[in-house]
Coordinates of C-alpha atoms in Angstrom, one line a residue:
X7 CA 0.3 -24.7 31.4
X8 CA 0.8 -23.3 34.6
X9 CA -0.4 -20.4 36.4
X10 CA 2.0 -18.0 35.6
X11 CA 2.0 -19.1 31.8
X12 CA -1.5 -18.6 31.8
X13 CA -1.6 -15.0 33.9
X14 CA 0.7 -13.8 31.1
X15 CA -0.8 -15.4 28.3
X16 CA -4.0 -13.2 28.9
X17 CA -2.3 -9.6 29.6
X18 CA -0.6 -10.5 26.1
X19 CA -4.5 -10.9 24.7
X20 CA -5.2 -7.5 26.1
X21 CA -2.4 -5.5 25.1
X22 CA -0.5 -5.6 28.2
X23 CA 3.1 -6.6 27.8
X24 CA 4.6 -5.6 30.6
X25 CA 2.4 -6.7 32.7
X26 CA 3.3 -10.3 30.7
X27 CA 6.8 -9.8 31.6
X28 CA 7.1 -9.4 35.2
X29 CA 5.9 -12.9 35.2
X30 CA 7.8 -14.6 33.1
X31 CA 11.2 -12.5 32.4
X32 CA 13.3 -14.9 34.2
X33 CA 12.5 -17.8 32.7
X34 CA 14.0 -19.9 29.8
X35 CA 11.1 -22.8 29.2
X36 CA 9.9 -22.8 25.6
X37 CA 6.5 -21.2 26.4
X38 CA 7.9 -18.5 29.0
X39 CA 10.5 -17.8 25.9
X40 CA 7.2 -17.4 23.4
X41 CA 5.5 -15.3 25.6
X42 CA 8.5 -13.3 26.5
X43 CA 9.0 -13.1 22.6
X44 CA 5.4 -11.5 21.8
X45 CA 5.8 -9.3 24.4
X46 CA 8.7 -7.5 23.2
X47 CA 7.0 -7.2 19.9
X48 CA 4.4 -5.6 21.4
X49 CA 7.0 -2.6 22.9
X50 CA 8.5 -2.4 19.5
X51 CA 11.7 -4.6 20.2
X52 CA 11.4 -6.7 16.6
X53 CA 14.8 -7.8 17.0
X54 CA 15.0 -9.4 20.4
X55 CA 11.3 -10.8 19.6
X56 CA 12.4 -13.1 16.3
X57 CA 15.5 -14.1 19.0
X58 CA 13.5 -15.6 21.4
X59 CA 10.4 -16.8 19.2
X60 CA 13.0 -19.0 17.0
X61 CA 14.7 -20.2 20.2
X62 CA 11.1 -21.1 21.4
X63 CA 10.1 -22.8 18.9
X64 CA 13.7 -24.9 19.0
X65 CA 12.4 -25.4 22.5
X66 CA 9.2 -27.0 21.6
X67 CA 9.4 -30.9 21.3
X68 CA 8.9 -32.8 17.9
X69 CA 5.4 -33.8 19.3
X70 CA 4.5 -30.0 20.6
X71 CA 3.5 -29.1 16.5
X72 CA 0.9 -26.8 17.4
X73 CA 2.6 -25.0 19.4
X74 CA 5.7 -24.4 17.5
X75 CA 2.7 -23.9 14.7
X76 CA 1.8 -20.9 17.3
X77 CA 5.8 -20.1 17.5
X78 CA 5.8 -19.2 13.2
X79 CA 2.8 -17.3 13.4
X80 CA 4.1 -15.2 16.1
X81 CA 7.2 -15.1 14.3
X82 CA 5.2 -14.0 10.9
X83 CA 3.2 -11.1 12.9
X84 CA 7.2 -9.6 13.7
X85 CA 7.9 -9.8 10.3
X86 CA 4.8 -8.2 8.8
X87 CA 5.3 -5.2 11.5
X88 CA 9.0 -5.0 10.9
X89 CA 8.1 -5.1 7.0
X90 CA 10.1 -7.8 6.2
X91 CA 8.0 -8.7 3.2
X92 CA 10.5 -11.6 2.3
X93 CA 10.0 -13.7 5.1
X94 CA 8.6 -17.4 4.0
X95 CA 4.8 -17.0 3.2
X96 CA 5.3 -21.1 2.9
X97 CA 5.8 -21.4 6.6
X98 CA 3.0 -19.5 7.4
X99 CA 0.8 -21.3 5.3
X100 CA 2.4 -25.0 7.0
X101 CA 1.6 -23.6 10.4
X102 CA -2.4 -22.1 9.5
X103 CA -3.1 -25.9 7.7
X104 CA -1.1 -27.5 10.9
X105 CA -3.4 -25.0 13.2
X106 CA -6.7 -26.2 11.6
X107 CA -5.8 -29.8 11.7
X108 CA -5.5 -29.4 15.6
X109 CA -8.5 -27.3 15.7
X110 CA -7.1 -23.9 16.9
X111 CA -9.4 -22.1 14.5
X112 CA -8.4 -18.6 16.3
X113 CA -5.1 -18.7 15.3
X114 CA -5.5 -20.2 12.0
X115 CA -7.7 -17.3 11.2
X116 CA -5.0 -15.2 12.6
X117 CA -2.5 -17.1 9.9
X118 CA -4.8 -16.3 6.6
X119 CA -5.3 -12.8 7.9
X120 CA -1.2 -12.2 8.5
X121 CA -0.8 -13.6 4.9
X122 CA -3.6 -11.5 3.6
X123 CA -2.3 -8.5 4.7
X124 CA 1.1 -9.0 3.6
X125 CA -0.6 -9.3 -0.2
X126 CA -2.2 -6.4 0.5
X127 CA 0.9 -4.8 1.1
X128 CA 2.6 -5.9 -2.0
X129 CA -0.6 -5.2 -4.3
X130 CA -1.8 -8.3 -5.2
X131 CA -5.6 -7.7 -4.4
X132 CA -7.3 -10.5 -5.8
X133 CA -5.2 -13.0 -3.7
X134 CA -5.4 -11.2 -0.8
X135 CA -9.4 -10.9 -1.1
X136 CA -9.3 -14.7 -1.7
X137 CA -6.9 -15.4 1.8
X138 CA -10.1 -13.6 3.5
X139 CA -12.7 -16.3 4.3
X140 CA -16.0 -15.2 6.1
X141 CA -15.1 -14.2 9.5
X142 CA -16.8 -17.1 12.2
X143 CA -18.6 -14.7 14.7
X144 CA -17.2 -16.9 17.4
X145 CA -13.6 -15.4 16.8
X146 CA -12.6 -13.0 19.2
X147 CA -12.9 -9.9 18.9
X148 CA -9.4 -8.7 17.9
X149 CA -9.2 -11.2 15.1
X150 CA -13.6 -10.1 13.8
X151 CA -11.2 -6.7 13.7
X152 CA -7.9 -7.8 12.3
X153 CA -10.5 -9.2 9.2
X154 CA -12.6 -6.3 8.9
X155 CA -8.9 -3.7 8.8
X156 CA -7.9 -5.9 5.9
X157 CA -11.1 -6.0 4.2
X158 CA -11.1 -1.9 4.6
X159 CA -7.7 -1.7 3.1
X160 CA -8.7 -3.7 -0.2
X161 CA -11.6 -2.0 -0.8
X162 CA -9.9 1.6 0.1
X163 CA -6.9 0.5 -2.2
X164 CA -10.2 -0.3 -5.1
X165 CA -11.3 3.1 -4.4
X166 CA -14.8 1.5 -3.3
X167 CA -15.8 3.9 -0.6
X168 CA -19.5 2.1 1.0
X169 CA -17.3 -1.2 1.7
X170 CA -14.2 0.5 3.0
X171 CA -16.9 2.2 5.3
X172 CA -18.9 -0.7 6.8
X173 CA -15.5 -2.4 7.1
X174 CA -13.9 0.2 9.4
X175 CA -17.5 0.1 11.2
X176 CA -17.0 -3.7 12.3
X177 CA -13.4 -3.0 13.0
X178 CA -14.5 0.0 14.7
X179 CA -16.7 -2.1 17.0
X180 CA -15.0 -5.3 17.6
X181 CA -11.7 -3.3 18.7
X182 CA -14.1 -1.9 21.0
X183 CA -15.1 -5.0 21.9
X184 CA -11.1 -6.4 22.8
X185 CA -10.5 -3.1 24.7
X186 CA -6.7 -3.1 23.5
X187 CA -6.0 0.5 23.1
X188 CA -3.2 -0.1 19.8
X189 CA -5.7 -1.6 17.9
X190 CA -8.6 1.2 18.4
X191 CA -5.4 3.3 17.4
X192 CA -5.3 1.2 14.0
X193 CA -8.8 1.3 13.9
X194 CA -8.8 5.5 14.1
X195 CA -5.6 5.6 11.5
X196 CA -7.6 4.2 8.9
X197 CA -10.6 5.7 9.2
X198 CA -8.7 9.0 8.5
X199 CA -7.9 8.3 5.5
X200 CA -11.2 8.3 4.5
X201 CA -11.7 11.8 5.2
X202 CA -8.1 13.3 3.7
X203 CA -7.6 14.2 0.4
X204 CA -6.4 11.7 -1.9
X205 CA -6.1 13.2 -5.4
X206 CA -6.3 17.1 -7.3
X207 CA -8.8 17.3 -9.8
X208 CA -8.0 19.6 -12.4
X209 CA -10.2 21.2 -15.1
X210 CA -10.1 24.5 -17.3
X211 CA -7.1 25.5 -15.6
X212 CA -8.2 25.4 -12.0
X213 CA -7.5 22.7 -9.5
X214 CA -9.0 21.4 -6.1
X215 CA -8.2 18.3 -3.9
X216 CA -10.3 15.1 -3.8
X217 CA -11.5 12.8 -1.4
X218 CA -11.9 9.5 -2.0
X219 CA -15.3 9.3 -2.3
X220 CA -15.0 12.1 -4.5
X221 CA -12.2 10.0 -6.9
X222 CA -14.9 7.1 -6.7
X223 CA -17.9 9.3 -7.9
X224 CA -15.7 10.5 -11.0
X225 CA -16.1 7.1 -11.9
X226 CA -19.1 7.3 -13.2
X227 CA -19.3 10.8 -14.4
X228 CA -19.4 11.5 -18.5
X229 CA -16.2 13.1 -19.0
X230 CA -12.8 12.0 -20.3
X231 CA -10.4 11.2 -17.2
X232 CA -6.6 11.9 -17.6
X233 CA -5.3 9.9 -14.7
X234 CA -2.4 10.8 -13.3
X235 CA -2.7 7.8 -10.5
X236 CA -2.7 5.2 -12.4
X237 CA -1.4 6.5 -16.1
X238 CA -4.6 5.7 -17.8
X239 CA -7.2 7.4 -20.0
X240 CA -11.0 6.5 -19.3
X241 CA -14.3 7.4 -21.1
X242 CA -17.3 6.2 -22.4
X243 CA -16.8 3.0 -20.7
X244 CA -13.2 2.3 -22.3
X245 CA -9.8 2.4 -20.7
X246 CA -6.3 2.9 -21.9
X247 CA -3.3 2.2 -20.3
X248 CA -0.2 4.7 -20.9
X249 CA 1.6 3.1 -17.9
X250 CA 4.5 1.6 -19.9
X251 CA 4.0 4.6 -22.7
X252 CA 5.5 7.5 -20.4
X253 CA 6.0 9.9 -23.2
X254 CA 2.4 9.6 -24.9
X255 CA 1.0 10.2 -21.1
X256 CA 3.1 13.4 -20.6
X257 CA 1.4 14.5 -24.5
X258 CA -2.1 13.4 -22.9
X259 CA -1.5 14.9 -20.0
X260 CA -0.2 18.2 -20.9
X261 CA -3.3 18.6 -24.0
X262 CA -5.7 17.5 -21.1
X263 CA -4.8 20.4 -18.8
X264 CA -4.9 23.2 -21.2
X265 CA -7.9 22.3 -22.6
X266 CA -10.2 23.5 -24.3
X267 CA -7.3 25.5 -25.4
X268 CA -3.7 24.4 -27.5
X269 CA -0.4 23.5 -26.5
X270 CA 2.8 25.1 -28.3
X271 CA 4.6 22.4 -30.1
X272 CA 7.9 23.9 -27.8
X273 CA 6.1 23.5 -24.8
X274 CA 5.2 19.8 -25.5
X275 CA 8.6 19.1 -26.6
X276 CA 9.6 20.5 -23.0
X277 CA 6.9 18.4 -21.3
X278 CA 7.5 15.1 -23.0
X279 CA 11.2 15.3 -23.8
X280 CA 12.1 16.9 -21.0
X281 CA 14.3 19.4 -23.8
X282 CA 15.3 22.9 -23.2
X283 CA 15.5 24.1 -26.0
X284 CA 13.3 22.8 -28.9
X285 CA 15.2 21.5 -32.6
X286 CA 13.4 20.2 -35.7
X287 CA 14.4 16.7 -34.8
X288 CA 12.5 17.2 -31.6
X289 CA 9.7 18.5 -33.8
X290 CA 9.9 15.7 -35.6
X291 CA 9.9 13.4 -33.0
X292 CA 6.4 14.8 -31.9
X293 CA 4.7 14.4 -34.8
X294 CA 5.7 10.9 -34.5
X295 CA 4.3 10.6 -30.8
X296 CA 1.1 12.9 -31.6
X297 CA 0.6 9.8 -34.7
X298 CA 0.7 7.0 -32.2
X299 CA -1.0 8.9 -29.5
X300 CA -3.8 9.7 -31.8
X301 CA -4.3 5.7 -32.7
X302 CA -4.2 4.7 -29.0
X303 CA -7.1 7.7 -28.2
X304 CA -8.9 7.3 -31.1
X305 CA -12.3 5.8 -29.3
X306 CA -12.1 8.0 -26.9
X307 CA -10.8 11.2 -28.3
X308 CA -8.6 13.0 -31.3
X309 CA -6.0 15.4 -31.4
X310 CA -6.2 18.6 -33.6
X311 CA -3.6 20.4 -35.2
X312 CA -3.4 24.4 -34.2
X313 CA -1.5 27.5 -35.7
X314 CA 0.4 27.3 -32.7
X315 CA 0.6 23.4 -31.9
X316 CA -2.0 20.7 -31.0
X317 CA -5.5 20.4 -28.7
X318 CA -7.4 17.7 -27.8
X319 CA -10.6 17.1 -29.4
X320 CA -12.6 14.7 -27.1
X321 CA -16.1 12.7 -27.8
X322 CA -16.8 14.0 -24.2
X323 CA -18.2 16.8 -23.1
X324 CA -15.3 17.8 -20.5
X325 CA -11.8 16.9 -19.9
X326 CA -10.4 15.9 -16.4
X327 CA -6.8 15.3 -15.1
X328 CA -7.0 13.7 -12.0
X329 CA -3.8 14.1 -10.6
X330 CA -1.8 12.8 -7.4
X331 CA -2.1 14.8 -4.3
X332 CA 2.0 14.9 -4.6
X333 CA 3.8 15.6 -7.6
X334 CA 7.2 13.8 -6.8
X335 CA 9.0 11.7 -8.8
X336 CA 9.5 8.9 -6.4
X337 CA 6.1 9.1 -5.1
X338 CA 5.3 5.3 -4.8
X339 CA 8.3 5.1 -2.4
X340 CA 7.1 7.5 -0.3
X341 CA 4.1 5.9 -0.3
X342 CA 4.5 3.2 1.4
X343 CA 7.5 4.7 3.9
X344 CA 4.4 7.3 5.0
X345 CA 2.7 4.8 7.4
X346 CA 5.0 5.3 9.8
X347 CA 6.9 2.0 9.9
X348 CA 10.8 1.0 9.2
X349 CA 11.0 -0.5 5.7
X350 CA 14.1 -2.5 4.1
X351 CA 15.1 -1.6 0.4
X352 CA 14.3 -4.9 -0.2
X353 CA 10.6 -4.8 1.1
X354 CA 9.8 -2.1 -0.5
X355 CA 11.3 -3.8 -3.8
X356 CA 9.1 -6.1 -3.4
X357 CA 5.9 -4.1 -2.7
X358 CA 6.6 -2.2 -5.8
X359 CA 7.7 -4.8 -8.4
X360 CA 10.9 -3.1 -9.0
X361 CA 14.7 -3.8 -8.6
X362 CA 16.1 -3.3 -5.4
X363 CA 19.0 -1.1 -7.0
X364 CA 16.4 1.5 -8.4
X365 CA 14.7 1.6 -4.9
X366 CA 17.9 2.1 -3.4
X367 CA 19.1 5.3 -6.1
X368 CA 15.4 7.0 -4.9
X369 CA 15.9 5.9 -1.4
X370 CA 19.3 7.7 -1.5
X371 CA 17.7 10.6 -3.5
X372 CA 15.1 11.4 -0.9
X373 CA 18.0 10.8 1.6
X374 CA 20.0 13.4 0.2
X375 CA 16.6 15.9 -0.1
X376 CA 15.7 15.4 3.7
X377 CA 12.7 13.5 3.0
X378 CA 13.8 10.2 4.2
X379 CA 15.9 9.1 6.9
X380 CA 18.4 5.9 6.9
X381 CA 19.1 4.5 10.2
X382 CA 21.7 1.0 10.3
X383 CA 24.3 -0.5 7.9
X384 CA 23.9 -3.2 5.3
X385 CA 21.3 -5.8 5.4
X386 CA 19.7 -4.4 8.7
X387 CA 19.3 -1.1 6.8
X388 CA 15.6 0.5 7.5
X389 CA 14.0 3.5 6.0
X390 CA 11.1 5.8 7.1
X391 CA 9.2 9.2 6.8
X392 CA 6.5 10.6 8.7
X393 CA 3.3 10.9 7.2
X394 CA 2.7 13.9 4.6
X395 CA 0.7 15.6 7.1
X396 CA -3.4 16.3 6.0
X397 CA -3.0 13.7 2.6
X398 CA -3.8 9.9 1.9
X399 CA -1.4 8.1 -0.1
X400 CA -3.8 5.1 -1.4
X401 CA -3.6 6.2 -4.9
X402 CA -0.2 6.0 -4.7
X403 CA 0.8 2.6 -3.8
X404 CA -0.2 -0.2 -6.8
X405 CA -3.2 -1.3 -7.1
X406 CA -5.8 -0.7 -10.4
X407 CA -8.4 1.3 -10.1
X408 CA -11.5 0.0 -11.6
X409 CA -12.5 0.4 -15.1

């Protein structure tokens, strides 16, 4: 490569993009058009960056694989940062296995953590934990960073507060270490959300917010857990999942909260079947839910027939509801739209493991509440939020906790 290449090469690896440009904006060679390509990501300009990537990697002979190996990785970065979850994860993985054949370890370890972090966008923990190979100290020190944000994210998203810690510690220090001022940025974001609250605990009628470290330590304590994250009942070292059992979790819920006191049959019927005003086939109906509710509680707790309705009767000796820091129906969506970045219906789809048609009726309910904002037409279509200032949204996005 020649000089110039070269000169703006390295103000790209230390977060300088225009000073990447002014020395090679007027050219149209396939590595000029690469560089040219990254740069623009870097100001934001996803669009124009996937232009001139794809042209640059058309540019690129048939002999020239690692760099057009180079070309899809860049390309993939775009894509994660623009949240276009869709984009093929085969590619990526052609170019990393193409990369370590030719020996570029750096940005083959820049491939598995691009792919690891797009699972950990979408949930799937356990792959993404498996994409993440032991970083090689010899890595620079944005990519020792890169590994050690993604590592943070997984164990933030298990609610497993001493490895989220010494994770943002070596991200901390190796961004540091690269001296690029966006990534010390990321570095600082994250470690926020370590100190915001992430969930309300309520008990005996009175409520408080959570920190994470605080959800993690209620793991362990000798009470039965309502939770409200995750739509699961936990004690005495069993679990059970209400997630696909909506109306048996409002019943849970609602007993949970009021005790050690009862819950009118009428309110329950309110709670659960969302009814105004209660009849005797609504009555009816309960007893039928309380029956089936008891059987799935049954090693964990009963439920007690009053004078004026029902209470729960647990083999604990307290009762918890841990609850979500933001009671709103399409919570998960907002999750994810509260870091800040543009998402397509379709990416978010994705990341939630629903149907892009029911993201798009919440996405145009929030809309119409002021708690989104829409900007394009039709397939280029993007969606964001700010943040919901002083709150952490990790135990709203999907993701178990652990049992």
């Amino acid at each position: 490569m020649d000089s110039l290449i070269t000169a703006a090469a390295r103000a790209l690896a230390a977060g300088d993009p225009l000073g990447a440009l002014n020395r090679v904006a007027l050219r149209e060679d396939a590595p000029a058009l690469a560089l040219r390509g990254i740069a623009m990501a870097q100001l934001g300009d996803f669009d124009r960056a996937k232009a001139l990537l794809r042209r640059a990697a058309r540019g690129f002979g048939a002999r020239e694989t690692v760099a057009r190996a180079r070309c899809i990785v860049a390309e993939a970065e775009v894509a994660l940062a623009s949240r276009d979850l869709g984009w093929p994860a085969k590619a990526l993985d052609a170019a990393r296995v193409v990369l370590e054949e030719h020996g570029d370890t750096a940005n083959a370890a820049h491939a598995r953590y691009l792919a690891a972090r797009r699972l950990l966008l979408i949930g799937r923990l356990d792959d993404a934990e498996q994409a993440l190979a032991t970083p090689d100290p010899a890595l620079p020190p944005a990519l020792r960073a890169a590994h050690a944000l993604v590592a943070a994210g997984i164990a933030i998203r298990r609610v497993r507060m001493g490895p989220a810690r010494a994770a943002l510690d070596r991200a901390g220090q190796a961004a540091r270490e690269a001296r690029i001022p966006a990534l010390m940025q990321e570095v600082e974001s994250a470690s926020r959300v370590l100190a915001a609250p992430a969930a309300r605990l309520i008990a005996r009628g009175a409520e408080r917010p959570l920190l994470l470290e605080e959800v993690e330590a209620l793991q362990d304590r000798p009470a039965l857990i309502v939770d409200a994250c995750r739509h699961v009942v936990r004690g005495a070292g069993a679990t059970v999942t209400l997630a696909t059992r909506p109306v048996l979790f409002a019943i849970a819920r609602a007993l949970a909260e009021a005790w050690p006191g009862d819950v009118t049959r009428d309110a329950l019927v309110a709670r659960a079947f969302r009814a105004k005003e209660a009849d005797e086939s609504h009555r009816a109906r309960l007893r039928v839910e309380i029956g089936r509710l008891r059987a799935a509680l049954r090693s964990l707790a009963g439920i007690g027939a009053t004078q004026r309705g029902f209470a729960l009767v647990p083999r604990a000796a307290e009762v918890l509801v841990l609850a979500r820091p933001v009671e709103e129906r399409h919570a998960a969506v907002l999750a994810f739209l509260a870091d800040g970045e543009a998402w397509s219906s379709s990416a978010l789809a994705l990341a939630l493991g629903a149907s892009q048609r029911s993201v798009q009726r919440a996405l145009d309910a929030l809309a119409a509440s002021g708690k989104v904002q829409g900007f394009g037409r039709g397939r280029a279509q993007r969606w964001m939020t700010p943040s919901v200032p002083g709150f952490t949204t990790a135990l709203l996005l999907p993701a178990p906790l652990p049992e």
